[in-house]
Each structure stands twice: as C-alpha cells, then as structure tokens.
CSV table of C-alpha atoms in Angstrom, one decimal:
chain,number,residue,atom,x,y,z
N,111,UNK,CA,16.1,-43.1,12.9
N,112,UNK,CA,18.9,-40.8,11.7
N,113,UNK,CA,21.8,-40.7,10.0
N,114,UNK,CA,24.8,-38.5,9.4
N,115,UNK,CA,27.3,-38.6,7.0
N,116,UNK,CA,30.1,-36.7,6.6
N,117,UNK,CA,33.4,-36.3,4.4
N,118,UNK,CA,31.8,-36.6,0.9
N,119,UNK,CA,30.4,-40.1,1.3
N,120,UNK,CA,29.1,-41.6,-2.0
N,121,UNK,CA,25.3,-40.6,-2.6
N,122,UNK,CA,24.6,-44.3,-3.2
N,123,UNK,CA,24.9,-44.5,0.7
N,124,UNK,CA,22.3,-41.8,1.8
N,125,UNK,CA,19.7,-43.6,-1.1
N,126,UNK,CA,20.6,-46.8,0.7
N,127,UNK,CA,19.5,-45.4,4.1
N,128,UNK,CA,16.0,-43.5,2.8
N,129,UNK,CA,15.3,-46.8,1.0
N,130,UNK,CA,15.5,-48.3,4.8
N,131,UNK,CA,13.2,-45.6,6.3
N,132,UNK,CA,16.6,-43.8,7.6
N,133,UNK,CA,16.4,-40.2,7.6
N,134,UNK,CA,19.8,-38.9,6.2
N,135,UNK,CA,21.9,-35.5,7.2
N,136,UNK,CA,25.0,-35.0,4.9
N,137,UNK,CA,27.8,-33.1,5.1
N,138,UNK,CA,31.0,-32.3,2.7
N,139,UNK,CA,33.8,-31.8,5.1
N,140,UNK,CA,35.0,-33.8,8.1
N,141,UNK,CA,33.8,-32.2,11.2
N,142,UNK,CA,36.1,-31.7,15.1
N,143,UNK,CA,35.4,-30.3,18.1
N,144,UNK,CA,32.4,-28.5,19.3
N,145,UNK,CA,30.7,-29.0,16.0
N,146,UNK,CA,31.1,-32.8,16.1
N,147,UNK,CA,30.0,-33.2,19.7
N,148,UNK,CA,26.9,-30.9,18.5
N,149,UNK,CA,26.2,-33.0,15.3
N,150,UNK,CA,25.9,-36.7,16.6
N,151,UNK,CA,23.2,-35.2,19.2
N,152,UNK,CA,20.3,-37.7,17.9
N,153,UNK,CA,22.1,-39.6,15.6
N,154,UNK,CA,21.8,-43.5,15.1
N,155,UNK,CA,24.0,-44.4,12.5
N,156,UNK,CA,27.3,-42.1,12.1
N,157,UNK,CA,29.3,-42.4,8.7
N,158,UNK,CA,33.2,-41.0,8.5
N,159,UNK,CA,36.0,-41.4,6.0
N,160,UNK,CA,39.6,-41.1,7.4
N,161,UNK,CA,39.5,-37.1,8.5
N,162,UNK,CA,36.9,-37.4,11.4
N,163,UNK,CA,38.1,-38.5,14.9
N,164,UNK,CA,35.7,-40.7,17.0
N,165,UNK,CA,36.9,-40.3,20.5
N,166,UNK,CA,35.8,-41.5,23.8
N,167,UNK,CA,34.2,-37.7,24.3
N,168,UNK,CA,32.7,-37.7,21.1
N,169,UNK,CA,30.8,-41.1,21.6
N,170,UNK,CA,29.8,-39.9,25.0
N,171,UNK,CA,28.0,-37.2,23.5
N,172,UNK,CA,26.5,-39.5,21.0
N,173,UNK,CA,23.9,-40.6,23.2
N,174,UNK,CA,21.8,-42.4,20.7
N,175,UNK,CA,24.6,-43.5,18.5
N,176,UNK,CA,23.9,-47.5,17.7
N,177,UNK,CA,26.9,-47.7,14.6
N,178,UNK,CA,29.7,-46.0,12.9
N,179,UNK,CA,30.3,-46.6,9.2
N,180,UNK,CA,33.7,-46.1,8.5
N,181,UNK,CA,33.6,-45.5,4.1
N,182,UNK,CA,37.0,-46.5,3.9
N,183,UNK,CA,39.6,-48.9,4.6
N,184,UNK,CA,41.2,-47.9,8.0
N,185,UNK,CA,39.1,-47.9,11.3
N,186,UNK,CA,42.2,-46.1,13.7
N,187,UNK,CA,39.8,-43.3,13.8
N,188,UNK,CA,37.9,-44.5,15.8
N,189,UNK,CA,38.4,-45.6,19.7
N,190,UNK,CA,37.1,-49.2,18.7
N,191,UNK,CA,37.1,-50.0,22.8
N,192,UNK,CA,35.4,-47.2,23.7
N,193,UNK,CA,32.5,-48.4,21.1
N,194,UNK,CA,33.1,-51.9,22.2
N,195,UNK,CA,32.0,-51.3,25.5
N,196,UNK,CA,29.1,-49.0,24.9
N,197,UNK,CA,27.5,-51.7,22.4
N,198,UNK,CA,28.3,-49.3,19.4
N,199,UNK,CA,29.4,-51.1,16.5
N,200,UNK,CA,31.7,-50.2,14.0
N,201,UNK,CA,31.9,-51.1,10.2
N,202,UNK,CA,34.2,-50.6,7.7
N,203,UNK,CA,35.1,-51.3,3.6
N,204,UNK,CA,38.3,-53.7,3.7
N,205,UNK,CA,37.9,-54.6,0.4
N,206,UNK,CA,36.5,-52.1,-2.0
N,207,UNK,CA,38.9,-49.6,-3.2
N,208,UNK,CA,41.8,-52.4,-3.1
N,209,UNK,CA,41.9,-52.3,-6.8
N,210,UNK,CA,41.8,-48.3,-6.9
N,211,UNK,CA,45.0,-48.5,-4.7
N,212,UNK,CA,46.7,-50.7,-7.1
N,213,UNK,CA,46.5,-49.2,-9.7
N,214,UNK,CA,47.6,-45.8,-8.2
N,215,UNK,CA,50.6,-47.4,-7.0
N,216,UNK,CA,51.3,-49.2,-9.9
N,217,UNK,CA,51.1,-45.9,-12.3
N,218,UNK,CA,52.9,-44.0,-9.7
N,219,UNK,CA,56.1,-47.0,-10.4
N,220,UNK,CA,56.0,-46.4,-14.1
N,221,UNK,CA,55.9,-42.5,-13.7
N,222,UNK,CA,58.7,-42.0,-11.4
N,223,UNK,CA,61.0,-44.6,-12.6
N,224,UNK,CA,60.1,-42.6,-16.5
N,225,UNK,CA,60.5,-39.1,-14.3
N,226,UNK,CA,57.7,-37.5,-15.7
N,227,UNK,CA,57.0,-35.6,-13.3
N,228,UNK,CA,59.8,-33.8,-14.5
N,229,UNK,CA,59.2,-34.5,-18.3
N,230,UNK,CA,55.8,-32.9,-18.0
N,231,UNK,CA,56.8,-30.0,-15.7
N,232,UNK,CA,59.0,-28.6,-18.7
N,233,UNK,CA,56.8,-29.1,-21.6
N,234,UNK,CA,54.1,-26.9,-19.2
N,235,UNK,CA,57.4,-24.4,-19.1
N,236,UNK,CA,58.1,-24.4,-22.9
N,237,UNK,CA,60.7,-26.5,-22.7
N,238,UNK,CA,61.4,-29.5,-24.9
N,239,UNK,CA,63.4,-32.2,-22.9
N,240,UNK,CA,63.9,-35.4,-25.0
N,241,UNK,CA,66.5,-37.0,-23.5
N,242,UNK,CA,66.5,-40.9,-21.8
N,243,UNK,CA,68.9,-39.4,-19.1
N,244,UNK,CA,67.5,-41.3,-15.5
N,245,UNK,CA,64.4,-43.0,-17.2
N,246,UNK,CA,64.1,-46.8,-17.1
N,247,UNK,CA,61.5,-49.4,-17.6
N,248,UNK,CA,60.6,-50.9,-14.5
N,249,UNK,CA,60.4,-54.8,-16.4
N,250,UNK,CA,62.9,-57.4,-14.0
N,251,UNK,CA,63.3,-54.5,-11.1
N,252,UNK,CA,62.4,-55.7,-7.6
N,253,UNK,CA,59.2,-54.4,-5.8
N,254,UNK,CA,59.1,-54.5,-1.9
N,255,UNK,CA,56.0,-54.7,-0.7
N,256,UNK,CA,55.5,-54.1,2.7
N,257,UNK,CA,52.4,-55.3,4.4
N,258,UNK,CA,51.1,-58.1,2.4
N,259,UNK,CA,47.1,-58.0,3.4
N,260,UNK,CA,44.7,-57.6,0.8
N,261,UNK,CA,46.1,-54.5,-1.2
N,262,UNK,CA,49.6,-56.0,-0.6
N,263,UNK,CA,48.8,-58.9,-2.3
N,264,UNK,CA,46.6,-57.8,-5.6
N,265,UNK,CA,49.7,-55.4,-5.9
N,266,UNK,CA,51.6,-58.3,-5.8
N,267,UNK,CA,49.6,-60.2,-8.5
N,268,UNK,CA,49.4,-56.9,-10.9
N,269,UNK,CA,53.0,-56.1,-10.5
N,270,UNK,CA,54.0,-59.3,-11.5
N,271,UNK,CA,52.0,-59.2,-14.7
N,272,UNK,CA,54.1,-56.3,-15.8
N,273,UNK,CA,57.4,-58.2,-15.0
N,274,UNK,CA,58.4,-56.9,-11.6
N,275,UNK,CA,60.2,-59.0,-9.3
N,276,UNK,CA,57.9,-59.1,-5.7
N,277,UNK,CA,59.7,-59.6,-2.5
N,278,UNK,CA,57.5,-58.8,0.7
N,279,UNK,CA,57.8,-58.3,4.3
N,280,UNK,CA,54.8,-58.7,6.7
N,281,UNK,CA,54.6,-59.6,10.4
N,282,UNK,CA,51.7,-62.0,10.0
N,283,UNK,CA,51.8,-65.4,8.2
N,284,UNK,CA,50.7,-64.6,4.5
N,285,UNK,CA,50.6,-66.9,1.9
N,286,UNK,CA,52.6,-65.6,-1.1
N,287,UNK,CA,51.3,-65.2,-4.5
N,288,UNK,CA,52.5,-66.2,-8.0
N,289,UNK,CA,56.4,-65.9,-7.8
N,290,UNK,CA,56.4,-63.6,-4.6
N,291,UNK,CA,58.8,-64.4,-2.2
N,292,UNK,CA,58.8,-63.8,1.6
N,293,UNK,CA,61.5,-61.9,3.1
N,294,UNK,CA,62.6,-62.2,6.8
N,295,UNK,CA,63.6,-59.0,8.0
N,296,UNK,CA,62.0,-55.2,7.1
N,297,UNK,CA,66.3,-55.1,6.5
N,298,UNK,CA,66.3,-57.7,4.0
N,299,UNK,CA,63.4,-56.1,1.6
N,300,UNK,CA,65.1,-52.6,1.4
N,301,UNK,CA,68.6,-53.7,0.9
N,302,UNK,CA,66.7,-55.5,-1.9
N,303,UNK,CA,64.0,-53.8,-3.0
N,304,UNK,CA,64.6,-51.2,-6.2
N,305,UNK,CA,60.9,-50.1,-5.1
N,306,UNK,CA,59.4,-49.9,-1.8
N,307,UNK,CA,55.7,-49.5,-1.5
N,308,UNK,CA,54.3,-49.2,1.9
N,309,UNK,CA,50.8,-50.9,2.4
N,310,UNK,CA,50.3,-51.5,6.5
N,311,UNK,CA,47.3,-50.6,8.6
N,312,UNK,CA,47.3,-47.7,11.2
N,313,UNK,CA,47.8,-49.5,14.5
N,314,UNK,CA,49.7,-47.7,17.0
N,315,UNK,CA,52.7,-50.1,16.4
N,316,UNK,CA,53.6,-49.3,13.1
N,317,UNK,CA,53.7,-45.3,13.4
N,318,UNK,CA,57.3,-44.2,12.8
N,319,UNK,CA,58.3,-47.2,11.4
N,320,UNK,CA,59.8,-45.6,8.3
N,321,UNK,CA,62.3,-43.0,9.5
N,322,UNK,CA,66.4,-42.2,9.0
N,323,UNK,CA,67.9,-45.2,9.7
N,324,UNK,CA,65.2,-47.2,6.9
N,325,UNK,CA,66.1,-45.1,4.1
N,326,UNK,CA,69.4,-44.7,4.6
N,327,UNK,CA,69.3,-49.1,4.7
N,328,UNK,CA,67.5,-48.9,0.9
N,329,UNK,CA,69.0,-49.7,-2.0
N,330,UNK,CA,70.9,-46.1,-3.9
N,331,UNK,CA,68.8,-44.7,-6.4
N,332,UNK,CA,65.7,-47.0,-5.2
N,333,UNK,CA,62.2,-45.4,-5.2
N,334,UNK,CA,59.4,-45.1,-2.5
N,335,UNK,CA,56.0,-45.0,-2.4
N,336,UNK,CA,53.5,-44.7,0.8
N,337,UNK,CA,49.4,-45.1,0.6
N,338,UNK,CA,49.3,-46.5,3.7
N,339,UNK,CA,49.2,-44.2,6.7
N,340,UNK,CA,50.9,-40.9,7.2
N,341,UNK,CA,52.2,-41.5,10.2
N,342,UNK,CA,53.7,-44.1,8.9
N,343,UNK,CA,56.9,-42.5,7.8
N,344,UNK,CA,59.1,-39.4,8.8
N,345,UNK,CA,58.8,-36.7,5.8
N,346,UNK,CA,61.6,-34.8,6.8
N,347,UNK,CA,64.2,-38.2,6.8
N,348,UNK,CA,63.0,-38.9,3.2
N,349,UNK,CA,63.2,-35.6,2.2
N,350,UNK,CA,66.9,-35.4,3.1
N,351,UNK,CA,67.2,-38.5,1.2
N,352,UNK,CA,65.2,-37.3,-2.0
N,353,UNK,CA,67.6,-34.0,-1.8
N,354,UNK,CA,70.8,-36.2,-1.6
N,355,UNK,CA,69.4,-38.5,-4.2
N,356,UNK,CA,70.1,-41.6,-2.4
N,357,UNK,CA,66.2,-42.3,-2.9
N,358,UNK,CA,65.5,-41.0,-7.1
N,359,UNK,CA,61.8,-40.5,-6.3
N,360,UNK,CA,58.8,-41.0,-4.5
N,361,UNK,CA,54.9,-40.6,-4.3
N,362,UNK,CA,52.9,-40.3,-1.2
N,363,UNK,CA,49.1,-40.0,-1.1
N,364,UNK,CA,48.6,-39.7,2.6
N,365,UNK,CA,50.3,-37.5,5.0
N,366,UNK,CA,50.4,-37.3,9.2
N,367,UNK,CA,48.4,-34.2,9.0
N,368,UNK,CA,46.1,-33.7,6.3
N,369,UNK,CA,43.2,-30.7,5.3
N,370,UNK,CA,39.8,-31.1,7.0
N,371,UNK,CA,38.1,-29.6,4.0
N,372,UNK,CA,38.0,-29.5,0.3
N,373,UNK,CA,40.2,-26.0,-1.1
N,374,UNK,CA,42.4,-26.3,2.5
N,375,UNK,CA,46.0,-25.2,2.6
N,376,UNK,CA,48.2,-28.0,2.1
N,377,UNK,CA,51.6,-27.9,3.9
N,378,UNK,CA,54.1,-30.6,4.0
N,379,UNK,CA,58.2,-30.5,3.5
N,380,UNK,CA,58.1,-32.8,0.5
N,381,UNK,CA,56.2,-29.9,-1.4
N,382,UNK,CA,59.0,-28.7,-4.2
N,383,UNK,CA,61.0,-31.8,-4.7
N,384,UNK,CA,61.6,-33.3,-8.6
N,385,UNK,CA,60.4,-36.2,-8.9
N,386,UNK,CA,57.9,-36.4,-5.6
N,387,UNK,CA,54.4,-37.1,-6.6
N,388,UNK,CA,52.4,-35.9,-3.9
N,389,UNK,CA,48.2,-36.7,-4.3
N,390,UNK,CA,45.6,-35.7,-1.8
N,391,UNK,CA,44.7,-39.6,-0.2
N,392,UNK,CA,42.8,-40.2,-2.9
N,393,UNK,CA,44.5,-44.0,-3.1
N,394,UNK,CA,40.6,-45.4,-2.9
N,395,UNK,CA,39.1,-42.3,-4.6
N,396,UNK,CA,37.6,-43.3,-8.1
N,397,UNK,CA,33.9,-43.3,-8.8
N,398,UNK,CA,33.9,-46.9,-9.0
N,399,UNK,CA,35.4,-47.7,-5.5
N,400,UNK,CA,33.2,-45.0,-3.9
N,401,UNK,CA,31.0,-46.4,-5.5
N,402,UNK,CA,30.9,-49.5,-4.2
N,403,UNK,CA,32.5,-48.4,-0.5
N,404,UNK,CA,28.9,-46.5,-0.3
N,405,UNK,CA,27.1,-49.6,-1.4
N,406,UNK,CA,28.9,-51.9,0.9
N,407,UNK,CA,29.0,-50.2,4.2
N,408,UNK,CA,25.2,-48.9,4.1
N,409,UNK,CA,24.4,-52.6,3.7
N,410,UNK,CA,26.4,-53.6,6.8
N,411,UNK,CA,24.6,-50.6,8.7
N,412,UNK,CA,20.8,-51.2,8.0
N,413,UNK,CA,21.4,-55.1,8.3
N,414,UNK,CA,23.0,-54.3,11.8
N,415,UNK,CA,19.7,-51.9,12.6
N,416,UNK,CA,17.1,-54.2,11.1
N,417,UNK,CA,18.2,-57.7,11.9
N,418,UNK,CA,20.8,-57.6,14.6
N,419,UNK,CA,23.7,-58.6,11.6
N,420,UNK,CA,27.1,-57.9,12.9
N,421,UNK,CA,29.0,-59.6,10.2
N,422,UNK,CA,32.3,-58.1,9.6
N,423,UNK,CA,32.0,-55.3,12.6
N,424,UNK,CA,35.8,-54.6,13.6
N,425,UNK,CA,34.6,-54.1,17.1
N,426,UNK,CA,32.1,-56.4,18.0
N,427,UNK,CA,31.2,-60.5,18.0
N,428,UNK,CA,30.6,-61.3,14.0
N,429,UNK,CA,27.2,-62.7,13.8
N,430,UNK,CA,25.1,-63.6,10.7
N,431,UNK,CA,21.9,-65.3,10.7
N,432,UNK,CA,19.3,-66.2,7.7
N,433,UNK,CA,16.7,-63.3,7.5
N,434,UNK,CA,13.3,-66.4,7.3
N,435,UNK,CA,10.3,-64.4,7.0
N,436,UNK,CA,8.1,-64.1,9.8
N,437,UNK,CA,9.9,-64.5,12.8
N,438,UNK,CA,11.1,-62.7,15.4
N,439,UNK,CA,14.7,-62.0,16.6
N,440,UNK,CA,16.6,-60.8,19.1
N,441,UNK,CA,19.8,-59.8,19.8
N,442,UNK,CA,21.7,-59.8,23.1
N,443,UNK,CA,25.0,-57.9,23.4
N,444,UNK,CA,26.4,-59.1,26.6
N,445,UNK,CA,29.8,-59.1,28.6
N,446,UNK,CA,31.1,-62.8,28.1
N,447,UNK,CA,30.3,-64.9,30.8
N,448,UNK,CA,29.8,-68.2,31.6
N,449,UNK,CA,26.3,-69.6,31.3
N,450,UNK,CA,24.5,-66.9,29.3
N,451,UNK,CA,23.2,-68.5,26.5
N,452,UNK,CA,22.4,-71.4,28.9
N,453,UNK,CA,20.5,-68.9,30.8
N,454,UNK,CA,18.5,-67.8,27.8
N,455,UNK,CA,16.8,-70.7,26.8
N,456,UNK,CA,15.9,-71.6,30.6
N,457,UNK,CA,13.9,-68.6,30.0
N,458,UNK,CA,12.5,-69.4,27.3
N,459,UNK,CA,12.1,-73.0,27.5
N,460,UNK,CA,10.4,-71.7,30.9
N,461,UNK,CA,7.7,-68.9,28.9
N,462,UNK,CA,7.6,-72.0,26.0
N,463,UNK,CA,8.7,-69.8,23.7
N,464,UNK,CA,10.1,-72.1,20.6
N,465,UNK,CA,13.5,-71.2,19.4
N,466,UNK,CA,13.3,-71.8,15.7
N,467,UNK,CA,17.0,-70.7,14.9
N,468,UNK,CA,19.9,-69.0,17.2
N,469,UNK,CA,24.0,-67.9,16.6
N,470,UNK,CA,26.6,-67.1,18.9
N,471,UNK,CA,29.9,-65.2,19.2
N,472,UNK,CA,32.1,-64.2,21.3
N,473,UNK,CA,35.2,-61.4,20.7
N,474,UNK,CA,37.3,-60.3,23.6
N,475,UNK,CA,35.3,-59.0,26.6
N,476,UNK,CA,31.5,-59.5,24.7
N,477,UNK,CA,29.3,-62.0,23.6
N,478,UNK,CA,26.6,-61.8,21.2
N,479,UNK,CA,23.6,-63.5,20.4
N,480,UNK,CA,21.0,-63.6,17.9
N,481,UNK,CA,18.2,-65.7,18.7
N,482,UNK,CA,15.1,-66.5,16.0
N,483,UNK,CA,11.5,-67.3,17.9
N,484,UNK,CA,8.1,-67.9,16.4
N,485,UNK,CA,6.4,-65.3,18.9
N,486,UNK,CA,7.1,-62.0,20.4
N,487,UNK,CA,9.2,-62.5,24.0
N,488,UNK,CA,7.2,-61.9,26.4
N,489,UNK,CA,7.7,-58.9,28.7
N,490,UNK,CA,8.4,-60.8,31.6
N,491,UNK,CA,11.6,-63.0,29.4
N,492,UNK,CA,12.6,-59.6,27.7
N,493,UNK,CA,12.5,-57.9,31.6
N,494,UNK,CA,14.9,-60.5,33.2
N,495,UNK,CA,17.4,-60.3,30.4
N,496,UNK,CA,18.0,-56.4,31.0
N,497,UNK,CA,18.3,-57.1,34.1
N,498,UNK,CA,20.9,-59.2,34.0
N,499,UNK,CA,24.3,-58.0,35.2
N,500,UNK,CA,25.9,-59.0,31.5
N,501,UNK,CA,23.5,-57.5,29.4
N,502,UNK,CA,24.8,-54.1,27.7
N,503,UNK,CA,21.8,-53.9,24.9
N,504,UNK,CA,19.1,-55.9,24.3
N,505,UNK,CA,16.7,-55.5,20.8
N,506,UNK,CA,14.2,-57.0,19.2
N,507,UNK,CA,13.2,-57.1,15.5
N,508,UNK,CA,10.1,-58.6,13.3
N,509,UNK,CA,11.5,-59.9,10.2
C-alpha cells in the first residue's frame, strides 16, 4: 500500500504511515493538472492541505485511491460526492489548529487597533513615531464573530478573557458561550461590531458573502479580519473601504487565489495598504497544530485501511467498532436499501458463521457496515455480497 502526501504535511504523518506498513511518497508543493492525474496512479491513501483540488477527473484517474486525508480544517477541495459514490473516503482535522487560529486572530485585534503595522514600518525607516494618534486598547470594544462553530467559539471564550464584548451571527443553532450574545441578522452584527472576524466554512453558499454593500453596513472606523475562506469576501470592496478609511484596518490570511508553491509570486489589491496585515494562510500553521493535524488525520487513515473505522469521514457513514483481538471483520459499503443488513446475517446465519459484534450507519445515499465474526467468511458468503446490486466495496480484515 502507498501513500502520497503533498503540500508540506507534517513528518509525524509519513512516520505514522511506515509504522503501518504504508509505503510513503512526499512532496513540498501542491500539485494540478497533468502532474496530479500522473501522481495518484497507484496510490491508496492521498493526503492534501487546502492548495490541491480533488476533482471528479482527478479521482477517476486515481484508480486505486481508497482515502483522502485532508491535513487541515476545510474539506471544499475535494468533490466529497464524487468520493461518496466511488467508496473513497475522506478525512479531515476539524479540531487541531483551532487554537492556532485564535490566537492569530486575537494578536491580529491588538495589532491593528495599536497600528503597528505602521509603528514598526517607520522604526525599520529610521523614523521615530511616538505618538498615541489612532491607537486604542481593544478592552469593552465589541467583537463580531461570524460563524460561531468551533474556532468561532474558543475565539469567543479567549476574547472575552481580555475584556471584549462578543456578539455573533451564525445560521445554525449554537449555543453561546460565557457572556456572548446571539445576533439575528449578518445586519445587526456589523452595525454593531467595532471588530468583525470572519470564521465560516467554504460551502458554495457562503462565497461572496462579504462584498460592497457589508462593509459599507459596518460600523465607521471598525476593523476586519478574514481566516476563513478567500472567497469569502470581495478584496477590491474592502480595499475601497480601507482607502476611504471607513474600515481603520484589517488582516486577512487567506485569499481567493493563493501560490501553489513555497517562494511563488503573491498578487492581491490589498498589497500596499497601512494598516492591512496580510499572512500567507498560515491561521493553523504553528509546529504544534501541524503537529498534531499530522498525528490526527494518519490515525483516521490507517484505522480506515486496517479495521474498516470511518469515524469522523465527512463523506461517508461514521462507523466505529472495538478493535477485540482475534476476529475477523468486514466491512460492507453499500447504497442504502431496505433489507441489507437483514440480508447479511441470512447469509451468515445460513454458512453458521457466528457474529460476535456488528455497527451500522447510514449517510445520504450509503450505508455501511462493519461486521465482527469468529471465522474467515466463507467464499461462497463473501461471493454473494459482491454480487449484490448495493454493494459498492466489500473488505475484509484480521484483527
């Protein structure tokens, strides 16, 4: 088994695979094209960051391809449906740079509301600037949040603890924490909001959803920040509202088209402006989240290829079983039917194969089972179930 990793994935992940028996190719750079189609050629287990693009073409050339690792937070590189229906599941790390966000975000407030972009600009130009003249503390000033999943929230809780106000604004039923409170309306945050930070995922929905008409509704003299999704916002509206100074600053970390490789040019019309931070998406990137993103998303892959474990795949059914010794599993991906698990124990029940533990789950148009026995199935059991019109993989492991 092989796998390929690409974009500068943590080392920790490649010594998780060759612990596992998994031959490992890396690679520093995202890869597109020709080149991609050419590199998943005999590949099992694919692992991306944000910069590769998983099509529909590309996993049609991936002939062997059993999962994709996304080492990040955001999965909208990947045609999920397109995997979904060739049994390729995907994984991804929707927790472990959370706090490296934060904290980004949270330095990023105290710098542009002290303007030191500027400050420190001068001093590198010889020039000695001590004046208070548009620098504030950011204690009692209201921070927006909007999206208010799990980086929304421990921004919330951190913010807080340095004696921001937190209003938020999400289209799913969160729970607020501490003193947050809810907002109704995207309107009602910014007319609020002294700070707007930016923190939904990259479904197709939300691209665009900052433009013109959402700056011009923020508060004068308010601040933005996005580490969301590039596509996200329109650079060129917020740029003509840095230039007016309706908005006094703003840092963005992730941009609607970014470098494919380390060194690339970097072009964007926010490039030039006082008091814009602008960072290379490297909201997750510290040692420690990488770190741990590598850790976390080799596990999910090798317990996926060993045992069948699907828990926490964005694509398909979330299954997870105890690993007993000395049994032997299989798992059924299947297109959800009626009768199907029924179906499988007939056949066993008929071989007298005993079933010593089995899980089930079903997500959109599949169904997935893993089912624990004390004896290899035999041929004649494992034949009928590929036969079966449902079936879209069927594997067996000792464990």
């Amino acid at each position: 088994m092989k796998a390929l990793l690409l974009e500068n994935i943590h080392p920790g992940a490649a010594e998780a695979f060759r612990r596992a028996g998994i031959e490992v190719e890396t690679r520093p750079g995202s890869l597109s094209g020709d080149e991609l189609l050419d590199a998943v050629s005999g590949v099992q287990l694919l692992g991306i960051r944000s910069n590769t693009t998983i099509t529909d073409g590309v996993l049609d050339a991936a002939k062997d391809l059993l999962a994709v690792g996304c080492f990040c937070i955001g999965t909208n590189q990947v045609d999920l449906s397109a995997a979904a229906e060739r049994g390729i599941a995907v994984f991804n790390a929707p927790y472990s740079n959370t706090r490296s966000v934060v904290e980004l975000v949270l330095g990023e407030i105290v710098v542009l509301a002290r303007r030191l972009t500027e400050k420190t600009q001068r001093m590198h130009e010889g020039v000695w600037d001590k004046s208070a003249r548009g620098s504030h503390e950011i204690r009692g000033r209201t921070l927006g949040i909007v999206g208010y999943g799990n980086i929304g929230t421990q921004l919330s809780n951190m913010a807080e603890a340095v004696g921001l106000r937190v209003i938020f604004y999400d289209t799913a039923d969160r729970l607020a924490h501490g003193n947050a409170r809810r907002v109704p309306t995207l309107d009602a945050l910014l007319e609020q909001a002294d700070i707007v930070s930016i923190h939904v995922d990259g479904r197709p929905g939300n691209a665009g959803l900052f433009g013109a008409e959402q700056f011009a509704r923020m508060k004068p003299r308010s601040m933005f920040i996005n580490a969301s999704r590039g596509m996200v916002i329109d650079e060129l509206a917020l740029r003509e509202n840095i230039l007016s100074g309706h908005i006094a600053g703003a840092a963005v970390d992730v941009f609607p088209i970014e470098p494919k490789a380390q060194g690339d040019e970097f072009d964007s019309p926010l490039r030039g402006l006082d008091n814009v931070i602008l960072t290379p998406h490297i909201g997750g990137s510290t040692q420690e989240a990488q770190e741990e993103i590598g850790h976390f998303v080799s596990t999910k892959l090798v317990d996926f290829v060993s045992g069948g474990a699907t828990a926490l795949s964005v694509n398909l059914p979330n299954v997870a079983a105890p690993r007993p010794p000395g049994v032997f599993r299989t798992g059924y991906l299947h297109t959800s039917s009626p009768g199907v698990l029924a179906d499988i124990n007939r056949l066993l029940a008929d071989a007298g194969v005993n079933v010593t533990g089995q899980s089930l789950s079903t997500q959109g148009d599949h169904g997935y089972v893993l089912t624990d026995t004390d004896q290899v199935l035999p041929d004649g059991v494992l034949s009928a179930l590929r036969r079966a019109p449902q079936t879209v993989w069927l594997r067996s492991y000792e464990l």
